[in-house]
mmCIF file of C-alpha atoms in Angstrom:
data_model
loop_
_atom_site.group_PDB
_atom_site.id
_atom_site.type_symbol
_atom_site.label_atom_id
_atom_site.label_comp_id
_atom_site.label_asym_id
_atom_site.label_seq_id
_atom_site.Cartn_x
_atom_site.Cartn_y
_atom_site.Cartn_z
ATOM 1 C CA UNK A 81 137.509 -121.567 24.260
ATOM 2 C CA UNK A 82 138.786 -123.790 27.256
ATOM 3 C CA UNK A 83 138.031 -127.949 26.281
ATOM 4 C CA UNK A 84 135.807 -128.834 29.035
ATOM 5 C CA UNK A 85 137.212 -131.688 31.628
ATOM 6 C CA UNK A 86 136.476 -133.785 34.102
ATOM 7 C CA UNK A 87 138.326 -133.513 37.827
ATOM 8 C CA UNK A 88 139.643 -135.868 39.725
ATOM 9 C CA UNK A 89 141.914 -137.327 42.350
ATOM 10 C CA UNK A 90 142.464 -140.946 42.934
ATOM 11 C CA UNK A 91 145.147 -141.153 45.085
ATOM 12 C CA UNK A 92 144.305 -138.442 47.823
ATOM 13 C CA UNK A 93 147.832 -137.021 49.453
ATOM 14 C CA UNK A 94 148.253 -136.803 53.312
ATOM 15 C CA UNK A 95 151.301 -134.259 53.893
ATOM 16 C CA UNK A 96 150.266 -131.705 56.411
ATOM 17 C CA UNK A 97 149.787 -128.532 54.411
ATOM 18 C CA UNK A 98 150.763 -126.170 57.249
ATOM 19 C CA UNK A 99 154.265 -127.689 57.207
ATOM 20 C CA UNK A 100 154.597 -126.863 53.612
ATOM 21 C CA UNK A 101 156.319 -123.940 52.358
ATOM 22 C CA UNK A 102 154.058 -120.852 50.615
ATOM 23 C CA UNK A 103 154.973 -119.734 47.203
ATOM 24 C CA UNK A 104 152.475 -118.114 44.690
ATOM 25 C CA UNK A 105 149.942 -120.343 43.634
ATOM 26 C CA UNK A 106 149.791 -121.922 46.957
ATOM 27 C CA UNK A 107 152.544 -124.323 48.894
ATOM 28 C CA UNK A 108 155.848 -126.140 48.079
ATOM 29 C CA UNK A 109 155.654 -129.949 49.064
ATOM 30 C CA UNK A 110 159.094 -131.304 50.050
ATOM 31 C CA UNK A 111 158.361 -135.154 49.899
ATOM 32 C CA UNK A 112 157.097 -134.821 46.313
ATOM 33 C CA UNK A 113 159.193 -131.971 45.625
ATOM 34 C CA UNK A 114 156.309 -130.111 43.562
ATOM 35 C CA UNK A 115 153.890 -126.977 44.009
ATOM 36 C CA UNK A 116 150.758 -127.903 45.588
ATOM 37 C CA UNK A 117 148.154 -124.956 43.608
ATOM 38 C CA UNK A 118 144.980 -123.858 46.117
ATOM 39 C CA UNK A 119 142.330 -123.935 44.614
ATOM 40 C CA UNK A 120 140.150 -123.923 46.869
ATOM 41 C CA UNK A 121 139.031 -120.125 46.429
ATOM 42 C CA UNK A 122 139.290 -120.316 42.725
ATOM 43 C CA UNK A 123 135.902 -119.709 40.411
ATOM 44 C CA UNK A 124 134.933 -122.941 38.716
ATOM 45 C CA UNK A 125 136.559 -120.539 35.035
ATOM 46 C CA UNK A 126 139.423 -119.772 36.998
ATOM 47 C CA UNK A 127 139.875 -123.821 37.687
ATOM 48 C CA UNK A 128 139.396 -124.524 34.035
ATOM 49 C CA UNK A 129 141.406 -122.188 32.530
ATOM 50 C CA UNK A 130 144.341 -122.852 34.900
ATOM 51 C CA UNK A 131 143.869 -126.654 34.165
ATOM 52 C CA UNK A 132 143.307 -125.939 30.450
ATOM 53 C CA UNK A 133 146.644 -123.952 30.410
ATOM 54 C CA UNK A 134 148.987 -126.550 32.448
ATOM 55 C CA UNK A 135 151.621 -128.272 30.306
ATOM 56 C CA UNK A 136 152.865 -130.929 32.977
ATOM 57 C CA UNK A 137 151.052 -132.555 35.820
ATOM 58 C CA UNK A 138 148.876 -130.685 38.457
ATOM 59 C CA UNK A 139 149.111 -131.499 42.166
ATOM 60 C CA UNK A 140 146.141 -129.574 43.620
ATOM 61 C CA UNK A 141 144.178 -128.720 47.121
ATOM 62 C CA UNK A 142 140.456 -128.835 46.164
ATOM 63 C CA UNK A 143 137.421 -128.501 47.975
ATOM 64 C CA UNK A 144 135.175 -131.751 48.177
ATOM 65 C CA UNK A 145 132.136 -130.186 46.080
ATOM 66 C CA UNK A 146 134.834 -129.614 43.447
ATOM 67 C CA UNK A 147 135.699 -132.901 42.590
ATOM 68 C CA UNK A 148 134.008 -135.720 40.679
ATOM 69 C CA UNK A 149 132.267 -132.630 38.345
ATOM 70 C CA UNK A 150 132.597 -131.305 34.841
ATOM 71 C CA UNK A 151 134.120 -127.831 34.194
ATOM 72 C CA UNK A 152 133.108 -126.218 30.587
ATOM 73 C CA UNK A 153 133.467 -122.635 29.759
ATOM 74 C CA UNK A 154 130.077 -120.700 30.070
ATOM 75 C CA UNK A 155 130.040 -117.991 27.497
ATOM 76 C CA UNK A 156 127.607 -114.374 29.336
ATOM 77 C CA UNK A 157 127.292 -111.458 26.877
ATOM 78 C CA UNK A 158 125.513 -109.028 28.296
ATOM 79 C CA UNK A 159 122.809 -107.462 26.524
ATOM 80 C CA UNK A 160 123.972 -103.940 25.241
ATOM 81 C CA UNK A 161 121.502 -101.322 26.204
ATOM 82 C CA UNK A 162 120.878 -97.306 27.535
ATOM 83 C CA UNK A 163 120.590 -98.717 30.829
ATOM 84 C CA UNK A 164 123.682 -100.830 30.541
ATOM 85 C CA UNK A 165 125.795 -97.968 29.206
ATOM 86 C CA UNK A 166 124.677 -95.900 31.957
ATOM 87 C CA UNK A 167 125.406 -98.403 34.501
ATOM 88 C CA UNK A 168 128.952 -98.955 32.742
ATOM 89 C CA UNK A 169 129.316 -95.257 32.979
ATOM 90 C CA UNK A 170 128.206 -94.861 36.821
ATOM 91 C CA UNK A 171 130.388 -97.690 37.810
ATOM 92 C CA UNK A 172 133.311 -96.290 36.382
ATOM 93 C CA UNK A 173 132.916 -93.032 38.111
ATOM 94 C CA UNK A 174 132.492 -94.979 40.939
ATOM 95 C CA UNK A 175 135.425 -97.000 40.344
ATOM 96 C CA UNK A 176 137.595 -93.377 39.755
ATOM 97 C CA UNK A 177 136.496 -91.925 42.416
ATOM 98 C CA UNK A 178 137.387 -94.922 45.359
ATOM 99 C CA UNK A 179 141.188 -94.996 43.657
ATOM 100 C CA UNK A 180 141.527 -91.572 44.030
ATOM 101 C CA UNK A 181 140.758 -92.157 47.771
ATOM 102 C CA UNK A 182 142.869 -95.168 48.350
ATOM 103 C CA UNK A 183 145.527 -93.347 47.316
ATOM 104 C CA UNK A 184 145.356 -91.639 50.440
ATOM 105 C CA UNK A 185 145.572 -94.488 52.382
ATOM 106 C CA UNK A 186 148.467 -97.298 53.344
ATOM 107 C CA UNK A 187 147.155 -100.559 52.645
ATOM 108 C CA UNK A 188 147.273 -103.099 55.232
ATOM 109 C CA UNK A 189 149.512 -106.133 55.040
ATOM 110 C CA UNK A 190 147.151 -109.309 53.609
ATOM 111 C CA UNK A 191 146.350 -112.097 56.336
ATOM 112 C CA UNK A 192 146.006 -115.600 55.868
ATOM 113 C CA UNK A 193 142.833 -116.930 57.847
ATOM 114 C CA UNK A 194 143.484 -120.364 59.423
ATOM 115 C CA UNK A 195 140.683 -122.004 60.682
ATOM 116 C CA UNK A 196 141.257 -123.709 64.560
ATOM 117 C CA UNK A 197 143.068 -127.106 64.873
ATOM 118 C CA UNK A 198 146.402 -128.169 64.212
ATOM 119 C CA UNK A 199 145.818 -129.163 60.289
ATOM 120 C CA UNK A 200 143.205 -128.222 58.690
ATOM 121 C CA UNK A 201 143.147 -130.880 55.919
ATOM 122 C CA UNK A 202 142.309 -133.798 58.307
ATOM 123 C CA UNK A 203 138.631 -131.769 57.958
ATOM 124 C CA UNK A 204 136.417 -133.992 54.952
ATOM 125 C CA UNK A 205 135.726 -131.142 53.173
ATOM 126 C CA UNK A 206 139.679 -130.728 51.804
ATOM 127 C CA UNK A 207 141.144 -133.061 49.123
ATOM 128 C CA UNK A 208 144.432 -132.317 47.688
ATOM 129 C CA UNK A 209 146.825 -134.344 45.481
ATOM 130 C CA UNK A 210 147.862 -135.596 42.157
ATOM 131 C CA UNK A 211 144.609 -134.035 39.737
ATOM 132 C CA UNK A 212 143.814 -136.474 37.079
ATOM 133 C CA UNK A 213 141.868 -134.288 34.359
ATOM 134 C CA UNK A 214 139.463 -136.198 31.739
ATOM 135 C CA UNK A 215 138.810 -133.932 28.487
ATOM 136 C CA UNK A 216 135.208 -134.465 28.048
ATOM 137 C CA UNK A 217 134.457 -134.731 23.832
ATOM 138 C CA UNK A 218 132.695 -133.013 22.227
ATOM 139 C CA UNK A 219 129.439 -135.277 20.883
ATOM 140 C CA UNK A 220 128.472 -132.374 18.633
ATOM 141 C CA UNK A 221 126.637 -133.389 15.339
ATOM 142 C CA UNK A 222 126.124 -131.082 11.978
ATOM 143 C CA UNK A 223 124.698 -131.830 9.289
ATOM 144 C CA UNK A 224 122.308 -130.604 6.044
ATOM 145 C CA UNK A 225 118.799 -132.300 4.980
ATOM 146 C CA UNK A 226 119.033 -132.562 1.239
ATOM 147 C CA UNK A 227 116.739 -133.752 -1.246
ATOM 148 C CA UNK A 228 117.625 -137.076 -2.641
ATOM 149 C CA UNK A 229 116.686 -136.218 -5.981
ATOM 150 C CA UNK A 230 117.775 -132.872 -6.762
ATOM 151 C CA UNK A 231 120.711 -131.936 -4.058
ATOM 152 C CA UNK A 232 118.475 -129.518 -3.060
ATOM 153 C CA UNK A 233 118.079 -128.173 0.564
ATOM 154 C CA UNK A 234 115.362 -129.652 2.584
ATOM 155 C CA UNK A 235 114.055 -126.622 4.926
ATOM 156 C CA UNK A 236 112.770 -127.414 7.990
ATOM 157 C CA UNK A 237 113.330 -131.350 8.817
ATOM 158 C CA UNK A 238 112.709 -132.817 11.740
ATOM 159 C CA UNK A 239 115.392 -134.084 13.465
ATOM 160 C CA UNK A 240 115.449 -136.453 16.648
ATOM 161 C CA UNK A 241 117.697 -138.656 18.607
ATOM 162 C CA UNK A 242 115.653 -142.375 18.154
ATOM 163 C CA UNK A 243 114.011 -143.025 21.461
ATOM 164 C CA UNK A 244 113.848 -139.158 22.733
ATOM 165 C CA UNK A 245 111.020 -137.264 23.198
ATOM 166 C CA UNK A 246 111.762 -133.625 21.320
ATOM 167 C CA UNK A 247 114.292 -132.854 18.627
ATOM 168 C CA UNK A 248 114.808 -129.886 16.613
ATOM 169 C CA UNK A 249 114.045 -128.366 13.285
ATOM 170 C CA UNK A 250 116.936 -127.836 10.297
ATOM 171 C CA UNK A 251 117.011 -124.401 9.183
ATOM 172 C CA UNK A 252 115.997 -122.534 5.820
ATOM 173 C CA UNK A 253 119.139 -123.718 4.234
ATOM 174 C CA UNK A 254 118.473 -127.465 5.550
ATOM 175 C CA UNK A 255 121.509 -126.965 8.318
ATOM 176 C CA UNK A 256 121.143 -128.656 11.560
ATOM 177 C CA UNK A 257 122.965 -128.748 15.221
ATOM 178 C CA UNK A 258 122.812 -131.899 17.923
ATOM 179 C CA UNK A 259 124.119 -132.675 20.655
ATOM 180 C CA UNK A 260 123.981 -136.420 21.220
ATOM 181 C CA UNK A 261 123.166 -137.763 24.403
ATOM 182 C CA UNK A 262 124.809 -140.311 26.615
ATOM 183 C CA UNK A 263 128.267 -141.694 25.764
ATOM 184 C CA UNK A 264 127.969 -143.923 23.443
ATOM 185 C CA UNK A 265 130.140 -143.488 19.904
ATOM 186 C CA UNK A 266 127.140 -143.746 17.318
ATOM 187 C CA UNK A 267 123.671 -142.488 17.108
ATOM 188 C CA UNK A 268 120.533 -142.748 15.311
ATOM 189 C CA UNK A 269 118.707 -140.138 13.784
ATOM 190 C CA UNK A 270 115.134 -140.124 12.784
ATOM 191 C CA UNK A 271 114.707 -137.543 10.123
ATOM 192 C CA UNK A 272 111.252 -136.762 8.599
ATOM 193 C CA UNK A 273 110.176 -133.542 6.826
ATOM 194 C CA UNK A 274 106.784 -133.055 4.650
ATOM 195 C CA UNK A 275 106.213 -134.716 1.320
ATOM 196 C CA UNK A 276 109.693 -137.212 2.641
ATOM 197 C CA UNK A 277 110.085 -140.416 4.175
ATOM 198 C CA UNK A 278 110.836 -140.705 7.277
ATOM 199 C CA UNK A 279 113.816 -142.954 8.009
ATOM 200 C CA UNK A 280 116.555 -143.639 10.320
ATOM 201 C CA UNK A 281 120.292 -143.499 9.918
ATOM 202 C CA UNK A 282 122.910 -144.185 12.015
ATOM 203 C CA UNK A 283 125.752 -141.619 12.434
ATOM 204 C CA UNK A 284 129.304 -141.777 14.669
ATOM 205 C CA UNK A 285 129.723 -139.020 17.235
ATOM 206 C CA UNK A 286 132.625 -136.550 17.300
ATOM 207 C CA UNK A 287 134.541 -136.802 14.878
ATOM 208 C CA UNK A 288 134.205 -133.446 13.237
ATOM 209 C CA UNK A 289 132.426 -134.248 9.921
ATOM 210 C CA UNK A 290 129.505 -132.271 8.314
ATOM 211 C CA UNK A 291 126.994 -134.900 7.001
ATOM 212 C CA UNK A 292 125.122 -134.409 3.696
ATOM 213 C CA UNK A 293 121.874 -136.468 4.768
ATOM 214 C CA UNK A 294 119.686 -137.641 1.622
ATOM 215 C CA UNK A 295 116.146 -138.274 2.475
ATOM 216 C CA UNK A 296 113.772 -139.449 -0.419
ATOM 217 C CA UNK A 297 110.374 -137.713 -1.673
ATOM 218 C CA UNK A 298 107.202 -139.575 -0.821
ATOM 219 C CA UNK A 299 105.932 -141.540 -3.426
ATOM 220 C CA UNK A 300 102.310 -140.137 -4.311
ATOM 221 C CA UNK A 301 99.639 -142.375 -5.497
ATOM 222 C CA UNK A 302 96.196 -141.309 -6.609
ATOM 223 C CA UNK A 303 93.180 -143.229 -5.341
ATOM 224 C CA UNK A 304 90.696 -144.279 -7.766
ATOM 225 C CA UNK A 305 88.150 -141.274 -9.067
ATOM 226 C CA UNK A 306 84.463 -141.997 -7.988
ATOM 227 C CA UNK A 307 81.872 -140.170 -9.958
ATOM 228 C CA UNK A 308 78.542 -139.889 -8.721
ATOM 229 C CA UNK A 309 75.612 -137.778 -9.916
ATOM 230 C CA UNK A 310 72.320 -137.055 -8.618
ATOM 231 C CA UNK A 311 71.298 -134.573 -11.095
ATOM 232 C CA UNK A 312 68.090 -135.048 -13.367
ATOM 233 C CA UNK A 313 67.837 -134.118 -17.236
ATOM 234 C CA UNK A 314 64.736 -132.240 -18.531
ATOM 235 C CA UNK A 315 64.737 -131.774 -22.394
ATOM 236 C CA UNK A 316 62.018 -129.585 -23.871
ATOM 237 C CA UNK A 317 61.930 -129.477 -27.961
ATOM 238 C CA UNK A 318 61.122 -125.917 -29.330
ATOM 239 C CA UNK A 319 60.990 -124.501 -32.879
ATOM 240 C CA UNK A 320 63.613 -122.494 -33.505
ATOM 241 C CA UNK A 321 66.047 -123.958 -30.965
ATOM 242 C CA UNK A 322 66.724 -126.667 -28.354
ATOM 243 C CA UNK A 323 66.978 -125.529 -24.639
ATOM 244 C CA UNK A 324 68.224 -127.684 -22.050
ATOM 245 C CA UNK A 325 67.322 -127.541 -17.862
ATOM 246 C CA UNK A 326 69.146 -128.792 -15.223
ATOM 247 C CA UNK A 327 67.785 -129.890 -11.834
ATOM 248 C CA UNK A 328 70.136 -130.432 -8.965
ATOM 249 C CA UNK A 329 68.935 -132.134 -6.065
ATOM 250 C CA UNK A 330 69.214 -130.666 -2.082
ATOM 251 C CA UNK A 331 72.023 -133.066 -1.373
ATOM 252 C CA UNK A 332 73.988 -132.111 -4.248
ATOM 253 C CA UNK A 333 73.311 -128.558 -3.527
ATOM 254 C CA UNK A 334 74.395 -128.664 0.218
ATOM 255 C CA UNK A 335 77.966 -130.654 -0.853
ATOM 256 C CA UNK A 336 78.648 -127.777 -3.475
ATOM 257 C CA UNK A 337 78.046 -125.224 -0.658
ATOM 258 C CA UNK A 338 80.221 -127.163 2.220
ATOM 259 C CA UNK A 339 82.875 -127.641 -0.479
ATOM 260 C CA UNK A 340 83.341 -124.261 -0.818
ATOM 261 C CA UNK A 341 84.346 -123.311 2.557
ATOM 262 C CA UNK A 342 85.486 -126.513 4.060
ATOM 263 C CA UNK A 343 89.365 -127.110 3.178
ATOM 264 C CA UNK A 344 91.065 -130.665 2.173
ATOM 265 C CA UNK A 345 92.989 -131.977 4.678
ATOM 266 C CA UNK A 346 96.219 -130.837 3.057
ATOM 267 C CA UNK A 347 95.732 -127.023 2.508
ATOM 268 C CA UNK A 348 97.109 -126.602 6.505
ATOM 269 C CA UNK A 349 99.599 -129.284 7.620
ATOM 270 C CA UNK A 350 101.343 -128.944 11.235
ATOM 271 C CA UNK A 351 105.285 -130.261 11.951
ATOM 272 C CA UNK A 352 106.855 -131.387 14.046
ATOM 273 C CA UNK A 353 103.583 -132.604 15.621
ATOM 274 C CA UNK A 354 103.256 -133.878 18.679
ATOM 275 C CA UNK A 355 105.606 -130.808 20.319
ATOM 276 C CA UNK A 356 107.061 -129.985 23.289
ATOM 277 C CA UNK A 357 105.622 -127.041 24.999
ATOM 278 C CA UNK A 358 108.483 -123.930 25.134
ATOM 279 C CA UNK A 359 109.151 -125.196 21.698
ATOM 280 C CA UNK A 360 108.167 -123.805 18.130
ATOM 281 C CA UNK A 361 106.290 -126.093 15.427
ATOM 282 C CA UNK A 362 105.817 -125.678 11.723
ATOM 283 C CA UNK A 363 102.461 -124.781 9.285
ATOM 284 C CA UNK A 364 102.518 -125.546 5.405
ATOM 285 C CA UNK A 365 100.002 -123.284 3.827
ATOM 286 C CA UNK A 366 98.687 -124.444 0.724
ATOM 287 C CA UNK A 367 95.947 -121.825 0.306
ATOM 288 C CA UNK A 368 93.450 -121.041 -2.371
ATOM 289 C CA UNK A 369 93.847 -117.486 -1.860
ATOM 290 C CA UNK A 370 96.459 -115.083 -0.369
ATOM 291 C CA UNK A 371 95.261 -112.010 1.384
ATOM 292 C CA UNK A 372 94.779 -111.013 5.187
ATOM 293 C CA UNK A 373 94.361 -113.828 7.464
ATOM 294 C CA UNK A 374 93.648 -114.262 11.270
ATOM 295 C CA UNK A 375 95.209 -117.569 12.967
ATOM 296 C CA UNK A 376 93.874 -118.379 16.534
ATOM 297 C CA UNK A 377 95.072 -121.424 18.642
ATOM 298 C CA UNK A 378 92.574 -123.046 20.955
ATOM 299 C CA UNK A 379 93.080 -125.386 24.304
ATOM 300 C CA UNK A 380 90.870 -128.400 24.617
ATOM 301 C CA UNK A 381 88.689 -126.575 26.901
ATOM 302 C CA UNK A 382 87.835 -123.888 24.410
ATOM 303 C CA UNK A 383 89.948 -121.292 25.314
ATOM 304 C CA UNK A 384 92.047 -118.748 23.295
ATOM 305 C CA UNK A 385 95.761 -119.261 24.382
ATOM 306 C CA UNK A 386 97.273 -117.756 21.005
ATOM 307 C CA UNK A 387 96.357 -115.011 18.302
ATOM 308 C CA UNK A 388 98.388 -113.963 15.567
ATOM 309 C CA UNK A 389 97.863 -111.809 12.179
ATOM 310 C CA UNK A 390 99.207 -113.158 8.909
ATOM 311 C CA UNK A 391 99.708 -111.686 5.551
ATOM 312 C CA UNK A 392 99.680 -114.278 2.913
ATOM 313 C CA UNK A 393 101.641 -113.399 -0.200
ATOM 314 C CA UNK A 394 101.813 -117.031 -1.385
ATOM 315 C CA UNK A 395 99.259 -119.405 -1.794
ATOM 316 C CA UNK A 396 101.914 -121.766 -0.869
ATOM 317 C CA UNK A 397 104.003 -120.962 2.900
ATOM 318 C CA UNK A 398 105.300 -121.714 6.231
ATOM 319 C CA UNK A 399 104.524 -120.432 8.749
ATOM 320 C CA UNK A 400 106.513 -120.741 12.350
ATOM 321 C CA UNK A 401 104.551 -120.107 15.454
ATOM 322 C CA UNK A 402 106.094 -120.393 19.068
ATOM 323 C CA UNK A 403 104.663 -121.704 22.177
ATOM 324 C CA UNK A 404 105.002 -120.756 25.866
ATOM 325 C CA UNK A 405 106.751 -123.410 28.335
ATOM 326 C CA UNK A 406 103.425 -122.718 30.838
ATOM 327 C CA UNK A 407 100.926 -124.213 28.382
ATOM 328 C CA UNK A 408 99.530 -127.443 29.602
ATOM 329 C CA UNK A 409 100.006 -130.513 27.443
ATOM 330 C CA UNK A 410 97.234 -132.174 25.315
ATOM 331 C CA UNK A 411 95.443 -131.605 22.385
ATOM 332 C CA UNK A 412 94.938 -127.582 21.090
ATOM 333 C CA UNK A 413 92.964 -126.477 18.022
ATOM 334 C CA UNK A 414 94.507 -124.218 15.031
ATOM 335 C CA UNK A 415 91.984 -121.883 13.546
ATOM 336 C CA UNK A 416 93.104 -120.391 10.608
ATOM 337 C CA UNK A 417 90.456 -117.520 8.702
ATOM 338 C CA UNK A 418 90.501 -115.243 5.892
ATOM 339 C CA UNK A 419 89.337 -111.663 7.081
ATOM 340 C CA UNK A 420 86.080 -110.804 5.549
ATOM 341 C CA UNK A 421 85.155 -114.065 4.174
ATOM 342 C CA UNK A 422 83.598 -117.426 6.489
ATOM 343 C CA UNK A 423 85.999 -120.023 5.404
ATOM 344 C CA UNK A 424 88.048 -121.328 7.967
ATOM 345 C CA UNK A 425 91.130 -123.724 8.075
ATOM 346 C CA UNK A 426 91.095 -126.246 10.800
ATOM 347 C CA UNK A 427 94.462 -128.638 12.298
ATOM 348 C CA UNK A 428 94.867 -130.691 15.234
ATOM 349 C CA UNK A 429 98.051 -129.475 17.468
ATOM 350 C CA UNK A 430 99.579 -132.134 20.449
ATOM 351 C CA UNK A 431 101.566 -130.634 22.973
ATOM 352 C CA UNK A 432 103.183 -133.569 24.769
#
C-alpha cells in the first residue's frame, strides 16, 4: 500500500511547454535537461503510485486543483454477489465480442488536443515544475485495555481522544484502533470501562508500538445497613404449644411488592453513555433471571424508535445495540421486560 503524501510546488517553472520535446510520460525540458511527467490527466491513484514509485526527483505539469492536497490509497472491494458475477460475466462477453470487431478495423492515429493560444500554460489553471512530495505519517494508535490486577483483558473500554466528542469501544479481547487527530506528536487518552477508573494517559503518536494500557478496578465501598421494621408481635400462650402471629403493616406490604418487580439501579447499566447517533453503545445485564426477554428503546416524546428480542442465557451479559445516524439527539428510554412476567428494567440513554 502506497504511503500517502502531500503535493507541492514551490518554485513554479515558466519554460513554454509547446517548445519542449514529447517523450513518454510527457515532454523533455532542455534548460533543465529533465522529463517534465503530465499529469494532468492522471487519476489521483495513478499520481500516487507514480510518485510513490519515483527514486529521484519529479519535475511535473499539474493541474491547479491538484496541488496543495493529500493523496492516500483508497482501498474498493466490491461486494461479491449473483448479480455481480453476472454482471462480470455480461461484461466480458461484451468485452469479447467489441475485440473481435476491432479487429476488423484500422485504428486511427492518436491526436493531441491543444487548446487555442500560443502556450497554454500562461492559463492559471496549469502549474508545472520541481514536485516537492511530503509523506504524511501515519498517527495510528493500538493498543489493549488490561486489567491492572490480573493482566486480564478488559472487553469493551471506552476509549476517547481528551477534548473530543465520540470515541470508540475496545473489542472482546480488549484490542483497540485510533487515529489521532491534528498534528501534534502526543495524545491523551481517556479510558473508562465499568467497575474501572477512569483516567487519562498520555501516549506519543506514530511510532509503531502496541500499548499494554493498565486501568485499575473501582474500589467498592458498602454504605452503612439501615434496618427498619414496622411489623407488630402478637404472642398468644396455649397448652400444648406456643404459636406465634405476625402482623405486617400496608407500608411494609406495598415495599415488599414494589421490590419485587422494580430493579436496583445496577442490574442494567448503559456505556459509552452519552453516544453519538450512527454509533453503537453497550448494556451490562446483571439479571435475576435468564429466559426470553423483549428490549424496546423509547424517544423523549414517547415513541418506539427500536425493538429487539433477546435470549438471556446468563444472568450476567452484554449486550450491543446499534443506532441509526437519523435519530435525533436527546434523551431516549431503554425498556427492558421478561416475556410473561410484569417486571421491567428501566435506563436512561443520551444521544448527543
Amino acid at each position: 500500500m502506497a504511503t500517502p503524501v502531500h503535493l507541492n510546488i514551490p518554485d513554479p517553472c515558466h519554460e513554454n511547454w509547446q517548445q519542449m520535446t514529447p517523450n513518454e510520460q510527457g515532454r523533455h525540458c532542455m534548460s533543465c535537461q529533465k522529463t517534465v511527467v503530465d499529469f494532468t490527466l492522471m487519476s489521483d491513484q495513478q499520481i500516487l503510485d507514480h510518485i510513490s514509485r519515483a527514486t529521484t526527483s519529479v519535475c511535473g505539469r499539474f493541474n491547479n486543483d491538484q496541488l496543495d492536497k493529500t493523496y492516500a490509497e483508497k482501498k474498493v472491494r466490491p461486494a461479491f454477489s449473483f448479480r455481480y458475477a453476472w454482471n462480470m460475466v455480461v461484461a466480458t462477453f461484451l468485452l469479447t465480442g467489441n475485440a473481435a470487431v476491432a479487429q476488423t478495423r484500422k485504428s486511427d492515429p492518436p491526436k493531441e488536443i491543444v487548446r487555442g493560444g500560443n502556450n497554454t500554460d500562461k492559463d492559471k489553471d496549469i502549474v508545472f515544475g520541481g514536485v516537492a512530495a511530503v509523506i504524511i505519517p501515519d498517527r495510528r494508535i493500538s493498543g489493549e485495555i488490561l486489567d491492572d490486577s490480573t493482566g486480564q483483558p478488559v472487553s469493551f473500554a471506552s476509549i476517547k481522544v481528551k477534548g473530543a466528542k465520540s470515541g470508540i469501544s475496545a473489542d472482546g479481547s480488549g484490542s483497540f484502533n485510533l487515529v489521532a487527530p491534528g498534528k501534534k506528536g502526543k495524545v491523551i487518552l481517556v479510558i473508562s470501562a465499568i467497575g474501572y477508573e477512569t483516567n487519562e494517559y498520555e501516549l506519543p503518536v506514530n511510532n509503531g508500538n502496541l500499548y499494554k494500557i493498565m486501568v485499575k478496578p473501582e474500589a467498592q465501598t458498602l454504605k452503612p445497613v439501615e434496618v427498619r421494621s414496622y411489623s407488630r408481635v402478637c404472642r398468644t400462650d396455649r397448652v400444648g404449644g406456643l404459636r406465634i402471629t405476625t402482623r405486617v403493616t400496608k407500608l411494609e406490604r406495598v415495599k415488599r411488592e414494589i421490590n419485587e418487580w422494580l430493579p436496583t439501579k445496577k442490574d442494567v447499566r448503559i456505556y459509552p453513555n452519552p453516544v453519538a447517533p450512527g454509533s453503537a453503545f453497550n448494556i451490562s445485564l446483571n439479571l435475576d433471571q435468564t429466559g426470553e426477554y423483549k428490549m424496546e428503546l423509547i424517544d423523549a416524546a414517547g415513541r418506539l424508535v427500536h425493538i429487539q428480542a433477546l435470549q438471556v442465557e446468563q444472568k450476567s451479559q452484554l449486550v450491543n445495540v446499534p443506532t441509526q445516524s437519523t435519530w435525533s439527539r436527546g434523551v431516549y428510554w431503554l425498556r427492558l421486560s421478561k416475556v410473561g412476567e410484569k417486571k421491567v428494567y428501566q435506563a436512561k440513554v443520551l444521544l448527543q
